């Protein structure tokens, strides 16, 4: 069994933290209106400005909470098991963030390279170069006295 809950918790239940998470997602929909993609479409080149999809990030959620509720860092770190009753919702939030970023990257809404790096999905390839020293010209291998 974990330790007693921290007495100065911002959120008393996992449901309250989940509600803050839903608030963050709604906040991003509003923020997206600040990030417009301008295109000129049609034969007359009509200007169209569309809001961009913003990715979910844990950093963004923490910042949102600091501004609207308080610091939630300890909920995700769970040092000394003071927030053990929040591990399920914190895992859910992390998974939803990861899924949002991966799907957004795959569909081209987010930069695929950054999305891959953030989620540990980069392709790793080994490049091996064999250099034969004996194939160098004599003047490169001759000792200088």
XYZ file of N, CA and C in Angstrom:
435
model
N 0.841 -1.184 0.000
C 0.000 0.000 0.000
C 0.884 1.245 0.000
N 0.522 2.280 -0.774
C 1.287 3.508 -0.870
C 1.137 4.358 0.384
N 1.921 5.414 0.389
C 1.860 6.336 1.523
C 0.575 7.145 1.477
N 0.338 7.888 2.533
C -0.829 8.762 2.595
C -0.746 9.811 1.487
N -1.876 10.187 0.914
C -1.865 11.202 -0.140
C -1.278 12.516 0.367
N -0.626 13.205 -0.538
C -0.050 14.506 -0.202
C -1.186 15.455 0.166
N -1.065 16.163 1.292
C -2.180 16.993 1.775
C -2.509 18.207 0.911
N -1.550 18.676 0.126
C -1.824 19.885 -0.669
C -2.044 19.570 -2.141
N -2.667 18.460 -2.424
C -2.953 18.088 -3.804
C -3.858 19.119 -4.468
N -3.558 19.368 -5.725
C -4.427 20.244 -6.518
C -5.692 19.478 -6.875
N -5.487 18.256 -7.338
C -6.604 17.389 -7.709
C -6.745 16.313 -6.638
N -7.928 16.130 -6.148
C -8.170 15.134 -5.092
C -8.457 13.754 -5.670
N -8.961 13.714 -6.913
C -9.296 12.435 -7.535
C -8.734 12.386 -8.959
N -8.598 11.164 -9.463
C -8.144 10.978 -10.839
C -9.136 11.595 -11.824
N -10.404 11.570 -11.468
C -11.437 12.153 -12.338
C -11.210 13.662 -12.509
N -10.753 14.339 -11.468
C -10.477 15.775 -11.571
C -9.300 16.039 -12.509
N -8.273 15.175 -12.441
C -7.131 15.322 -13.351
C -7.576 15.029 -14.787
N -8.423 14.048 -14.962
C -8.942 13.734 -16.299
C -9.724 14.923 -16.858
N -10.483 15.590 -16.015
C -11.252 16.767 -16.447
C -10.298 17.883 -16.898
N -9.176 18.031 -16.184
C -8.172 19.025 -16.586
C -7.565 18.641 -17.932
N -7.342 17.350 -18.158
C -6.816 16.864 -19.437
C -7.779 17.206 -20.572
N -9.051 16.982 -20.346
C -10.061 17.324 -21.360
C -10.076 18.830 -21.600
N -9.883 19.614 -20.541
C -9.799 21.071 -20.674
C -8.610 21.485 -21.523
N -7.480 20.798 -21.345
C -6.282 21.082 -22.139
C -6.548 20.825 -23.620
N -7.218 19.724 -23.923
C -7.507 19.407 -25.324
C -8.436 20.459 -25.939
N -9.406 20.926 -25.173
C -10.295 21.991 -25.660
C -9.519 23.291 -25.849
N -8.602 23.556 -24.934
C -7.743 24.734 -25.012
C -6.933 24.717 -26.307
N -6.410 23.541 -26.688
C -5.626 23.432 -27.924
C -6.463 23.724 -29.159
N -7.730 23.363 -29.125
C -8.609 23.658 -30.262
C -8.755 25.163 -30.447
N -8.825 25.889 -29.343
C -8.911 27.349 -29.411
C -7.570 27.934 -29.844
N -6.478 27.422 -29.280
C -5.136 27.896 -29.629
C -4.821 27.681 -31.102
N -5.376 26.642 -31.685
C -5.119 26.333 -33.091
C -5.516 27.487 -34.002
N -6.451 28.291 -33.561
C -6.905 29.426 -34.379
C -5.833 30.507 -34.501
N -4.815 30.428 -33.647
C -3.697 31.370 -33.723
C -2.645 30.909 -34.728
N -2.720 29.642 -35.126
C -1.726 29.052 -36.017
C -2.416 28.711 -37.343
N -2.550 29.715 -38.185
C -3.278 29.547 -39.432
C -2.359 29.160 -40.581
N -2.844 28.255 -41.396
C -2.148 27.894 -42.627
C -2.868 28.625 -43.751
N -2.153 29.527 -44.382
C -2.746 30.344 -45.443
C -2.455 29.696 -46.786
N -3.519 29.531 -47.556
C -3.407 28.972 -48.900
C -4.220 29.843 -49.855
N -3.825 29.815 -51.097
C -4.570 30.524 -52.122
C -5.118 29.458 -53.068
N -6.438 29.366 -53.125
C -7.071 28.273 -53.859
C -7.997 28.795 -54.956
N -8.265 27.917 -55.876
C -9.197 28.264 -56.956
C -8.529 29.049 -58.057
N -9.293 29.250 -59.115
C -8.724 29.940 -60.276
C -8.432 31.407 -59.982
N -9.140 31.989 -59.011
C -8.913 33.389 -58.655
C -7.923 33.538 -57.504
N -7.409 32.426 -56.994
C -6.438 32.480 -55.901
C -7.032 33.034 -54.622
N -8.222 32.559 -54.277
C -8.883 33.029 -53.060
C -8.082 32.628 -51.823
N -7.870 33.601 -50.938
C -7.098 33.355 -49.717
C -7.958 32.581 -48.715
N -7.421 31.445 -48.244
C -8.099 30.622 -47.252
C -7.127 30.400 -46.099
N -7.576 30.677 -44.890
C -6.744 30.481 -43.702
C -7.407 29.445 -42.803
N -6.720 28.313 -42.642
C -7.246 27.224 -41.825
C -6.412 27.056 -40.566
N -7.071 26.823 -39.419
C -6.302 26.546 -38.205
C -5.587 25.200 -38.325
N -4.409 25.117 -37.728
C -3.625 23.891 -37.773
C -3.936 23.008 -36.564
N -3.785 21.731 -36.746
C -3.950 20.802 -35.637
C -2.717 20.925 -34.756
N -2.927 21.151 -33.478
C -1.813 21.242 -32.542
C -1.620 19.900 -31.837
N -0.373 19.485 -31.688
C -0.116 18.189 -31.046
C -0.295 18.271 -29.532
N -0.689 17.164 -28.952
C -0.722 17.056 -27.496
C 0.713 16.838 -27.034
N 1.099 17.526 -25.970
C 2.411 17.291 -25.364
C 2.254 17.307 -23.857
N 3.079 16.535 -23.184
C 3.053 16.529 -21.724
C 3.503 17.894 -21.196
N 4.487 18.486 -21.852
C 4.959 19.811 -21.448
C 3.841 20.839 -21.573
N 3.089 20.749 -22.668
C 1.974 21.680 -22.868
C 0.895 21.484 -21.817
N 0.616 20.229 -21.467
C -0.387 19.951 -20.442
C 0.062 20.484 -19.085
N 1.333 20.289 -18.762
C 1.854 20.801 -17.488
C 1.756 22.323 -17.438
N 2.114 22.973 -18.545
C 2.025 24.443 -18.592
C 0.579 24.900 -18.453
N -0.315 24.227 -19.173
C -1.740 24.546 -19.078
C -2.217 24.429 -17.628
N -1.846 23.342 -16.975
C -2.271 23.138 -15.583
C -1.689 24.199 -14.659
N -0.400 24.547 -14.851
C 0.195 25.595 -14.000
C -0.582 26.899 -14.116
N -1.032 27.210 -15.333
C -1.754 28.458 -15.553
C -3.203 28.412 -15.062
N -3.809 27.226 -15.054
C -5.234 27.128 -14.715
C -5.537 26.392 -13.423
N -4.606 25.561 -12.953
C -4.878 24.748 -11.762
C -3.733 24.768 -10.760
N -2.534 24.536 -11.237
C -1.346 24.421 -10.400
C -0.402 23.391 -11.005
N 0.748 23.207 -10.391
C 1.773 22.307 -10.925
C 1.376 20.846 -10.759
N 1.426 20.088 -11.852
C 1.050 18.672 -11.825
C 2.241 17.738 -12.035
N 3.440 18.264 -11.998
C 4.627 17.456 -12.248
C 4.681 16.231 -11.350
N 4.401 16.396 -10.071
C 4.501 15.277 -9.122
C 3.476 14.182 -9.396
N 2.365 14.511 -10.003
C 1.372 13.497 -10.347
C 1.982 12.490 -11.326
N 2.823 12.988 -12.238
C 3.427 12.130 -13.247
C 4.702 11.449 -12.742
N 5.421 12.084 -11.830
C 6.632 11.481 -11.277
C 6.309 10.481 -10.164
N 5.301 10.784 -9.364
C 4.854 9.924 -8.259
C 6.000 9.537 -7.321
N 6.815 10.511 -6.953
C 7.895 10.245 -6.007
C 7.294 9.883 -4.655
N 7.900 8.966 -3.993
C 7.477 8.502 -2.663
C 6.057 7.943 -2.648
N 5.548 7.546 -3.804
C 4.210 6.949 -3.924
C 3.102 7.838 -3.366
N 3.283 9.143 -3.440
C 2.270 10.063 -2.912
C 1.098 10.250 -3.879
N 1.279 9.834 -5.118
C 0.242 10.027 -6.142
C -0.095 8.703 -6.823
N 0.041 7.602 -6.115
C -0.189 6.273 -6.693
C -1.592 6.100 -7.244
N -2.559 6.764 -6.668
C -3.928 6.630 -7.155
C -4.160 7.387 -8.466
N -3.110 8.041 -8.972
C -3.215 8.768 -10.241
C -2.427 8.080 -11.361
N -1.798 6.939 -11.065
C -0.951 6.313 -12.085
C -1.741 5.894 -13.328
N -2.965 5.430 -13.139
C -3.762 4.990 -14.290
C -4.096 6.161 -15.202
N -4.562 7.269 -14.655
C -4.912 8.415 -15.499
C -3.658 9.039 -16.109
N -2.553 9.048 -15.372
C -1.306 9.585 -15.930
C -0.825 8.724 -17.092
N -0.938 7.401 -16.963
C -0.577 6.504 -18.069
C -1.487 6.742 -19.261
N -2.771 6.913 -19.001
C -3.732 7.185 -20.075
C -3.356 8.470 -20.811
N -3.006 9.502 -20.071
C -2.644 10.786 -20.679
C -1.382 10.625 -21.526
N -0.368 9.963 -20.986
C 0.876 9.740 -21.747
C 0.604 8.961 -23.039
N -0.221 7.921 -22.938
C -0.535 7.109 -24.116
C -1.303 7.909 -25.158
N -2.228 8.732 -24.703
C -3.001 9.544 -25.657
C -2.107 10.571 -26.339
N -1.173 11.143 -25.596
C -0.217 12.083 -26.178
C 0.606 11.385 -27.254
N 1.141 10.228 -26.920
C 1.988 9.475 -27.856
C 1.196 9.085 -29.109
N -0.004 8.591 -28.911
C -0.839 8.204 -30.050
C -1.148 9.410 -30.937
N -1.476 10.549 -30.328
C -1.770 11.765 -31.078
C -0.568 12.192 -31.909
N 0.611 12.166 -31.300
C 1.814 12.589 -32.021
C 2.159 11.628 -33.156
N 2.086 10.335 -32.894
C 2.419 9.349 -33.918
C 1.439 9.426 -35.081
N 0.150 9.446 -34.774
C -0.861 9.523 -35.836
C -0.718 10.822 -36.614
N -0.526 11.931 -35.922
C -0.341 13.221 -36.594
C 0.876 13.236 -37.491
N 1.952 12.584 -37.045
C 3.157 12.497 -37.865
C 2.943 11.629 -39.087
N 2.237 10.501 -38.901
C 1.995 9.592 -40.015
C 1.086 10.214 -41.068
N 0.166 11.054 -40.635
C -0.763 11.679 -41.573
C -0.241 12.999 -42.137
N 0.926 13.423 -41.657
C 1.532 14.636 -42.187
C 1.077 15.921 -41.524
N 0.328 15.831 -40.439
C -0.072 17.045 -39.730
C 1.092 17.617 -38.922
N 1.952 16.730 -38.424
C 3.108 17.133 -37.629
C 4.371 16.678 -38.345
N 5.479 17.297 -38.039
C 6.753 16.939 -38.641
C 7.098 15.494 -38.272
N 7.139 14.597 -39.253
C 7.387 13.185 -38.953
C 8.720 12.932 -38.254
N 9.747 13.679 -38.626
C 11.066 13.475 -38.029
C 11.051 13.806 -36.539
N 10.450 14.926 -36.186
C 10.359 15.317 -34.779
C 9.471 14.342 -34.019
N 8.368 13.965 -34.627
C 7.453 13.008 -33.998
C 8.168 11.698 -33.708
N 8.949 11.222 -34.662
C 9.694 9.974 -34.469
C 10.670 10.099 -33.309
N 11.418 11.203 -33.276
C 12.408 11.376 -32.211
C 11.748 11.500 -30.847
N 10.661 12.253 -30.751
C 9.971 12.422 -29.471
C 9.458 11.097 -28.918
N 9.111 10.189 -29.811
C 8.510 8.927 -29.395
C 9.430 7.723 -29.563
N 10.713 7.984 -29.770
C 11.682 6.904 -29.868
C 11.459 5.981 -31.039
N 11.016 6.518 -32.160
C 10.687 5.697 -33.321
C 11.657 5.870 -34.481
N 12.804 6.508 -34.249
C 13.714 6.769 -35.358
C 14.290 5.474 -35.902
N 14.455 5.453 -37.216
C 15.103 4.319 -37.857
C 16.584 4.371 -37.524
N 17.111 3.238 -37.155
C 18.539 3.178 -36.858
C 19.177 2.260 -37.875
N 20.170 2.783 -38.558
C 20.877 1.962 -39.530
C 22.362 2.047 -39.224
N 23.033 0.946 -39.459
C 24.456 0.893 -39.190
C 25.196 1.128 -40.494
N 26.128 2.071 -40.444
C 26.959 2.349 -41.605
C 28.364 1.902 -41.249
N 28.890 1.016 -42.068
C 30.211 0.476 -41.788
C 31.111 0.804 -42.957
N 32.231 1.434 -42.661
C 33.210 1.770 -43.687
C 34.491 1.007 -43.387
N 34.935 0.204 -44.316
C 36.212 -0.482 -44.196
C 37.228 0.276 -45.027
N 38.300 0.660 -44.373
C 39.358 1.379 -45.071
C 40.586 0.491 -45.075
N 41.100 0.260 -46.243
C 42.309 -0.536 -46.381
C 43.486 0.413 -46.428
N 44.260 0.442 -45.366
C 45.389 1.361 -45.264
C 46.427 1.073 -46.349
N 46.601 -0.182 -46.733
C 47.610 -0.526 -47.726
C 47.297 0.036 -49.103
N 46.091 0.462 -49.321
C 45.759 0.987 -50.634
C 46.143 2.460 -50.779
N 46.696 3.040 -49.709
C 47.110 4.437 -49.783
C 48.429 4.541 -50.543
N 48.659 5.660 -51.180
C 49.935 5.846 -51.890
C 51.105 5.798 -50.911
N 52.265 5.411 -51.407
C 53.461 5.284 -50.572
C 53.821 6.594 -49.878
N 53.660 7.709 -50.568
C 54.064 8.993 -49.976
C 53.210 9.361 -48.772
N 51.984 8.789 -48.650
C 51.149 9.040 -47.472
C 51.516 8.155 -46.296
N 52.077 7.022 -46.563
C 52.395 6.069 -45.497
C 53.860 6.122 -45.081
N 54.693 6.889 -45.802
C 56.106 6.988 -45.500
C 56.313 7.836 -44.253
N 57.156 7.368 -43.336
C 57.467 8.123 -42.122
C 58.343 9.311 -42.458
N 58.077 10.394 -41.785
C 58.894 11.599 -41.986
C 59.967 11.585 -40.921
N 61.206 11.791 -41.345
C 62.327 11.781 -40.402
C 62.799 13.153 -40.112
